[in-house]
Amino acid sequence: MVIPVHDVNPVRRTPWVTYALLAANILVFLFTPGLAGSVTGEGGLAQLCHLQAFLDQYAAVPRELIHHRMPQVVPTGEIGMGPQGPGCVVGPPGYDKSPELSVLTAMFLHGGWLHLLGNMLFLWIFGNNVEDRMGHVRFLLFYLVCGYAAAYVFALANSGSGEPLIGASGAIAGVLGAYLVLYPRARVWVLVPFLIFLPLRLPAWIVLGLWFVLQAVYSSGGGVSQAGTVAYLAHVAGFVAGMLIAWPLRPGTPPPPEPRGALFGRRARPGW
């Protein structure tokens, strides 16, 4: 998989909403209980129990979204001693949870710093141009709609799952889908792992098209032994939603500037 680092596609106005989303995701991550260990490399049972309790309250859970029924017992955030040794205590929930609102809060939660940085990198590179084309308010609404579409499609396909669904990936996948529709010929600088990281400048339709194909393959179970903790289907759903919403804006979108210089190698670097 190539790693995007920069696109050659200047904007006309400051992408304030993109900046605000970046800041909000980072701040929420820094203040999420139990995630300090994922940053410092340290962790323990207490942090794990706090994190489980926090995610159960604020993450989106597929069976809650579809069946609208809350579990009778949830992690409390405390540590207890059981027959198998110490563990996280469960008990009746001491809060009221709205499954619909949990989709919104889940968009700003991440399970680790790699999860966060990967999402923020894609939002940083591609979000500003989509916001520039849509406008600030419409872009924010677009971002949230894509996030909700991704979460509910994934929940429909996994209606019995009690695993928390977190991350901005579904909403950001919508941004990628919109960028592909609006700026397919924009050049994107990427790093390709080939013995070393080789810098290349490729059209957006190749970079984002490859990303979507990989997500679709992974969501079907191909190419990976197991999906693990990555909701690939949510990525696919968000991407498709972003494409469909952005399609009516395509005719009036000005083309990106023509790149100068070679498309790869040393001669291309001055054109950054």
CSV table of C-alpha atoms in Angstrom, one decimal:
chain,number,residue,atom,x,y,z
A,1,MET,CA,0.0,0.0,0.0
A,2,VAL,CA,1.4,3.4,-0.9
A,3,ILE,CA,1.5,6.1,1.7
A,4,PRO,CA,0.3,9.6,0.6
A,5,VAL,CA,2.2,12.5,1.9
A,6,HIS,CA,1.1,15.5,-0.2
A,7,ASP,CA,-1.2,16.5,-3.1
A,8,VAL,CA,-0.5,19.1,-5.8
A,9,ASN,CA,-3.9,20.8,-5.5
A,10,PRO,CA,-3.9,24.3,-3.9
A,11,VAL,CA,-7.1,25.6,-2.2
A,12,ARG,CA,-8.7,29.0,-2.5
A,13,ARG,CA,-9.7,29.4,1.2
A,14,THR,CA,-8.6,28.2,4.5
A,15,PRO,CA,-10.1,24.8,5.4
A,16,TRP,CA,-11.2,25.7,8.9
A,17,VAL,CA,-13.5,22.7,9.4
A,18,THR,CA,-10.7,20.3,8.4
A,19,TYR,CA,-8.4,21.9,10.9
A,20,ALA,CA,-11.1,21.8,13.6
A,21,LEU,CA,-11.7,18.1,12.9
A,22,LEU,CA,-8.0,17.3,13.1
A,23,ALA,CA,-7.7,19.2,16.4
A,24,ALA,CA,-10.9,17.6,17.9
A,25,ASN,CA,-9.7,14.1,17.1
A,26,ILE,CA,-6.3,14.7,18.6
A,27,LEU,CA,-7.6,16.3,21.7
A,28,VAL,CA,-10.2,13.6,22.3
A,29,PHE,CA,-7.5,11.0,21.9
A,30,LEU,CA,-5.2,12.7,24.4
A,31,PHE,CA,-8.0,12.9,27.0
A,32,THR,CA,-9.5,9.4,26.4
A,33,PRO,CA,-9.2,7.5,29.7
A,34,GLY,CA,-6.8,4.5,29.5
A,35,LEU,CA,-5.1,5.5,26.3
A,36,ALA,CA,-2.0,7.0,27.8
A,37,GLY,CA,-0.3,3.6,27.7
A,38,SER,CA,-0.7,3.4,23.9
A,39,VAL,CA,1.3,6.6,23.6
A,40,THR,CA,4.0,6.0,26.2
A,41,GLY,CA,4.3,2.3,25.7
A,42,GLU,CA,3.1,1.6,29.2
A,43,GLY,CA,-0.2,0.2,30.3
A,44,GLY,CA,-1.8,-2.1,32.8
A,45,LEU,CA,-5.1,-3.7,33.8
A,46,ALA,CA,-6.4,-0.5,35.4
A,47,GLN,CA,-6.0,1.4,32.1
A,48,LEU,CA,-7.6,-1.4,30.2
A,49,CYS,CA,-10.6,-1.5,32.5
A,50,HIS,CA,-11.0,2.3,32.3
A,51,LEU,CA,-10.8,2.2,28.5
A,52,GLN,CA,-13.3,-0.7,28.2
A,53,ALA,CA,-15.8,1.2,30.3
A,54,PHE,CA,-15.3,4.4,28.4
A,55,LEU,CA,-15.7,2.8,25.0
A,56,ASP,CA,-18.8,0.9,26.1
A,57,GLN,CA,-20.4,4.2,26.9
A,58,TYR,CA,-19.3,6.3,24.0
A,59,ALA,CA,-18.5,3.9,21.1
A,60,ALA,CA,-21.0,2.7,18.5
A,61,VAL,CA,-22.0,-1.0,19.1
A,62,PRO,CA,-23.6,-2.7,16.0
A,63,ARG,CA,-26.2,-4.7,18.0
A,64,GLU,CA,-27.2,-1.6,19.9
A,65,LEU,CA,-27.6,0.4,16.6
A,66,ILE,CA,-29.8,-2.3,15.0
A,67,HIS,CA,-31.8,-3.7,17.9
A,68,HIS,CA,-31.8,-0.5,20.0
A,69,ARG,CA,-31.3,-2.6,23.2
A,70,MET,CA,-28.7,-1.8,25.8
A,71,PRO,CA,-26.8,-4.7,27.6
A,72,GLN,CA,-27.8,-5.5,31.2
A,73,VAL,CA,-24.2,-5.5,32.4
A,74,VAL,CA,-21.2,-3.4,31.2
A,75,PRO,CA,-17.7,-2.8,32.3
A,76,THR,CA,-17.6,-0.4,35.3
A,77,GLY,CA,-14.0,0.6,35.0
A,78,GLU,CA,-13.0,-1.0,38.2
A,79,ILE,CA,-10.7,-4.0,38.9
A,80,GLY,CA,-11.9,-7.0,40.8
A,81,MET,CA,-10.7,-10.5,41.7
A,82,GLY,CA,-12.4,-13.5,40.2
A,83,PRO,CA,-11.8,-17.2,40.0
A,84,GLN,CA,-9.3,-16.7,37.2
A,85,GLY,CA,-7.5,-13.9,38.9
A,86,PRO,CA,-7.8,-10.1,38.6
A,87,GLY,CA,-10.0,-8.6,35.9
A,88,CYS,CA,-12.4,-5.9,34.9
A,89,VAL,CA,-15.6,-5.6,37.0
A,90,VAL,CA,-19.0,-5.6,35.1
A,91,GLY,CA,-22.3,-4.4,36.5
A,92,PRO,CA,-25.5,-2.6,35.5
A,93,PRO,CA,-24.9,0.5,33.4
A,94,GLY,CA,-25.0,3.7,35.4
A,95,TYR,CA,-25.8,5.9,32.4
A,96,ASP,CA,-28.4,6.3,29.6
A,97,LYS,CA,-26.9,5.8,26.1
A,98,SER,CA,-28.3,6.9,22.8
A,99,PRO,CA,-27.2,4.5,20.1
A,100,GLU,CA,-27.7,7.1,17.4
A,101,LEU,CA,-25.6,9.7,19.3
A,102,SER,CA,-22.9,7.1,19.9
A,103,VAL,CA,-22.2,7.1,16.2
A,104,LEU,CA,-21.2,10.7,16.5
A,105,THR,CA,-19.0,10.3,19.5
A,106,ALA,CA,-17.4,7.2,18.1
A,107,MET,CA,-16.1,9.2,15.1
A,108,PHE,CA,-13.8,11.0,17.4
A,109,LEU,CA,-12.4,8.0,19.3
A,110,HIS,CA,-9.4,6.0,18.3
A,111,GLY,CA,-7.9,2.8,19.7
A,112,GLY,CA,-4.2,3.8,19.5
A,113,TRP,CA,-1.8,6.5,18.2
A,114,LEU,CA,-1.2,4.6,14.9
A,115,HIS,CA,-4.9,4.4,14.3
A,116,LEU,CA,-5.2,8.2,14.9
A,117,LEU,CA,-2.2,9.2,12.9
A,118,GLY,CA,-3.2,7.2,9.9
A,119,ASN,CA,-6.7,8.7,9.8
A,120,MET,CA,-5.4,12.2,10.4
A,121,LEU,CA,-2.9,11.9,7.6
A,122,PHE,CA,-5.6,11.2,5.0
A,123,LEU,CA,-7.9,13.9,6.4
A,124,TRP,CA,-5.0,16.4,6.3
A,125,ILE,CA,-4.1,15.7,2.7
A,126,PHE,CA,-7.5,15.3,1.1
A,127,GLY,CA,-10.0,17.1,3.3
A,128,ASN,CA,-8.9,20.6,2.5
A,129,ASN,CA,-9.8,20.4,-1.2
A,130,VAL,CA,-13.2,18.7,-0.6
A,131,GLU,CA,-14.0,21.4,2.0
A,132,ASP,CA,-12.8,24.1,-0.5
A,133,ARG,CA,-15.3,22.7,-3.1
A,134,MET,CA,-18.2,22.2,-0.8
A,135,GLY,CA,-17.9,25.1,1.6
A,136,HIS,CA,-17.4,24.9,5.4
A,137,VAL,CA,-20.9,24.0,6.6
A,138,ARG,CA,-21.7,21.6,3.8
A,139,PHE,CA,-18.4,19.9,4.2
A,140,LEU,CA,-19.1,19.3,7.9
A,141,LEU,CA,-22.5,17.9,7.2
A,142,PHE,CA,-21.0,15.8,4.4
A,143,TYR,CA,-18.4,14.4,6.8
A,144,LEU,CA,-21.0,13.4,9.4
A,145,VAL,CA,-23.3,11.9,6.9
A,146,CYS,CA,-20.5,9.7,5.5
A,147,GLY,CA,-19.6,8.7,9.1
A,148,TYR,CA,-23.2,7.7,9.9
A,149,ALA,CA,-23.6,5.8,6.6
A,150,ALA,CA,-20.4,3.8,7.2
A,151,ALA,CA,-21.4,2.9,10.8
A,152,TYR,CA,-24.9,1.8,9.9
A,153,VAL,CA,-23.9,-0.3,6.9
A,154,PHE,CA,-21.3,-2.1,9.0
A,155,ALA,CA,-23.9,-2.5,11.8
A,156,LEU,CA,-26.4,-4.0,9.4
A,157,ALA,CA,-23.9,-6.6,8.2
A,158,ASN,CA,-22.8,-7.4,11.8
A,159,SER,CA,-26.0,-6.9,13.7
A,160,GLY,CA,-25.1,-9.4,16.4
A,161,SER,CA,-21.7,-7.9,17.2
A,162,GLY,CA,-21.1,-6.4,20.6
A,163,GLU,CA,-17.6,-5.1,19.7
A,164,PRO,CA,-17.3,-1.3,19.9
A,165,LEU,CA,-16.9,0.5,16.6
A,166,ILE,CA,-14.7,3.6,16.8
A,167,GLY,CA,-12.6,5.8,14.6
A,168,ALA,CA,-13.0,8.5,11.9
A,169,SER,CA,-12.2,6.0,9.1
A,170,GLY,CA,-15.7,5.8,7.7
A,171,ALA,CA,-16.1,9.6,7.5
A,172,ILE,CA,-12.6,10.1,6.1
A,173,ALA,CA,-13.3,7.3,3.6
A,174,GLY,CA,-16.2,9.5,2.4
A,175,VAL,CA,-13.7,12.4,1.9
A,176,LEU,CA,-11.5,10.1,-0.2
A,177,GLY,CA,-14.5,9.1,-2.3
A,178,ALA,CA,-15.4,12.7,-2.9
A,179,TYR,CA,-11.9,13.6,-3.8
A,180,LEU,CA,-11.7,10.8,-6.3
A,181,VAL,CA,-14.9,12.1,-8.0
A,182,LEU,CA,-13.9,15.8,-7.9
A,183,TYR,CA,-10.2,15.7,-8.5
A,184,PRO,CA,-9.3,12.3,-10.2
A,185,ARG,CA,-6.4,13.8,-12.1
A,186,ALA,CA,-4.8,15.7,-9.2
A,187,ARG,CA,-1.3,14.5,-8.6
A,188,VAL,CA,-0.5,13.0,-5.2
A,189,TRP,CA,3.0,12.5,-3.8
A,190,VAL,CA,3.2,9.0,-2.2
A,191,LEU,CA,5.9,6.8,-0.7
A,192,VAL,CA,6.1,3.3,-2.1
A,193,PRO,CA,7.8,0.7,0.1
A,194,PHE,CA,10.2,-1.0,-2.3
A,195,LEU,CA,13.4,-1.9,-0.4
A,196,ILE,CA,13.4,1.8,0.6
A,197,PHE,CA,10.5,4.3,0.5
A,198,LEU,CA,10.5,5.5,-3.1
A,199,PRO,CA,8.8,8.9,-3.7
A,200,LEU,CA,6.4,8.9,-6.7
A,201,ARG,CA,3.8,11.4,-7.9
A,202,LEU,CA,0.7,9.6,-9.1
A,203,PRO,CA,-2.8,10.6,-10.2
A,204,ALA,CA,-5.4,10.6,-7.4
A,205,TRP,CA,-7.5,8.1,-9.3
A,206,ILE,CA,-4.7,5.5,-9.0
A,207,VAL,CA,-3.9,6.2,-5.3
A,208,LEU,CA,-7.5,6.4,-4.1
A,209,GLY,CA,-8.7,3.7,-6.5
A,210,LEU,CA,-6.1,1.3,-5.2
A,211,TRP,CA,-7.0,2.1,-1.6
A,212,PHE,CA,-10.7,1.4,-2.3
A,213,VAL,CA,-10.0,-1.9,-4.1
A,214,LEU,CA,-7.9,-3.1,-1.2
A,215,GLN,CA,-10.6,-2.2,1.3
A,216,ALA,CA,-13.2,-4.0,-0.8
A,217,VAL,CA,-11.0,-7.1,-1.0
A,218,TYR,CA,-10.3,-7.1,2.7
A,219,SER,CA,-14.0,-6.5,3.6
A,220,SER,CA,-14.8,-9.7,1.7
A,221,GLY,CA,-12.2,-11.7,3.6
A,222,GLY,CA,-9.7,-11.9,0.8
A,223,GLY,CA,-6.1,-11.0,1.2
A,224,VAL,CA,-6.2,-11.2,5.0
A,225,SER,CA,-6.5,-14.2,7.3
A,226,GLN,CA,-9.0,-12.3,9.4
A,227,ALA,CA,-10.4,-8.9,9.5
A,228,GLY,CA,-9.2,-8.4,13.1
A,229,THR,CA,-10.2,-5.0,14.6
A,230,VAL,CA,-10.4,-3.1,11.3
A,231,ALA,CA,-14.0,-2.4,10.0
A,232,TYR,CA,-13.1,-2.6,6.2
A,233,LEU,CA,-16.8,-2.7,5.3
A,234,ALA,CA,-17.3,0.7,7.0
A,235,HIS,CA,-14.5,2.1,4.8
A,236,VAL,CA,-16.2,0.8,1.7
A,237,ALA,CA,-19.6,2.2,2.7
A,238,GLY,CA,-18.2,5.6,3.6
A,239,PHE,CA,-16.2,5.8,0.3
A,240,VAL,CA,-19.3,5.0,-1.8
A,241,ALA,CA,-21.4,7.5,0.2
A,242,GLY,CA,-18.8,10.2,-0.4
A,243,MET,CA,-18.7,9.5,-4.2
A,244,LEU,CA,-22.5,9.6,-4.5
A,245,ILE,CA,-22.8,12.8,-2.5
A,246,ALA,CA,-20.0,14.5,-4.4
A,247,TRP,CA,-21.1,13.4,-7.9
A,248,PRO,CA,-23.5,16.4,-8.5
A,249,LEU,CA,-20.6,18.8,-7.8
A,250,ARG,CA,-18.3,17.3,-10.4
A,251,PRO,CA,-19.4,19.4,-13.4
A,252,GLY,CA,-18.6,22.7,-11.8
A,253,THR,CA,-15.3,21.7,-10.2
A,254,PRO,CA,-12.2,23.5,-11.6
A,255,PRO,CA,-9.4,21.1,-12.6
A,256,PRO,CA,-6.3,21.0,-10.5
A,257,PRO,CA,-3.2,22.7,-11.9
A,258,GLU,CA,-1.0,20.7,-14.3
A,259,PRO,CA,2.0,19.4,-12.6
A,260,ARG,CA,5.5,20.3,-13.9
A,261,GLY,CA,8.6,18.1,-14.0
A,262,ALA,CA,8.9,14.3,-14.0
A,263,LEU,CA,6.4,12.2,-12.2
A,264,PHE,CA,9.0,10.3,-10.1
A,265,GLY,CA,12.6,10.4,-9.0
A,266,ARG,CA,14.9,13.3,-8.1
A,267,ARG,CA,13.8,15.5,-10.9
A,268,ALA,CA,10.3,15.6,-9.6
A,269,ARG,CA,11.1,16.7,-6.0
A,270,PRO,CA,11.4,20.5,-6.8
A,271,GLY,CA,7.8,20.5,-7.9
A,272,TRP,CA,6.5,19.7,-4.4
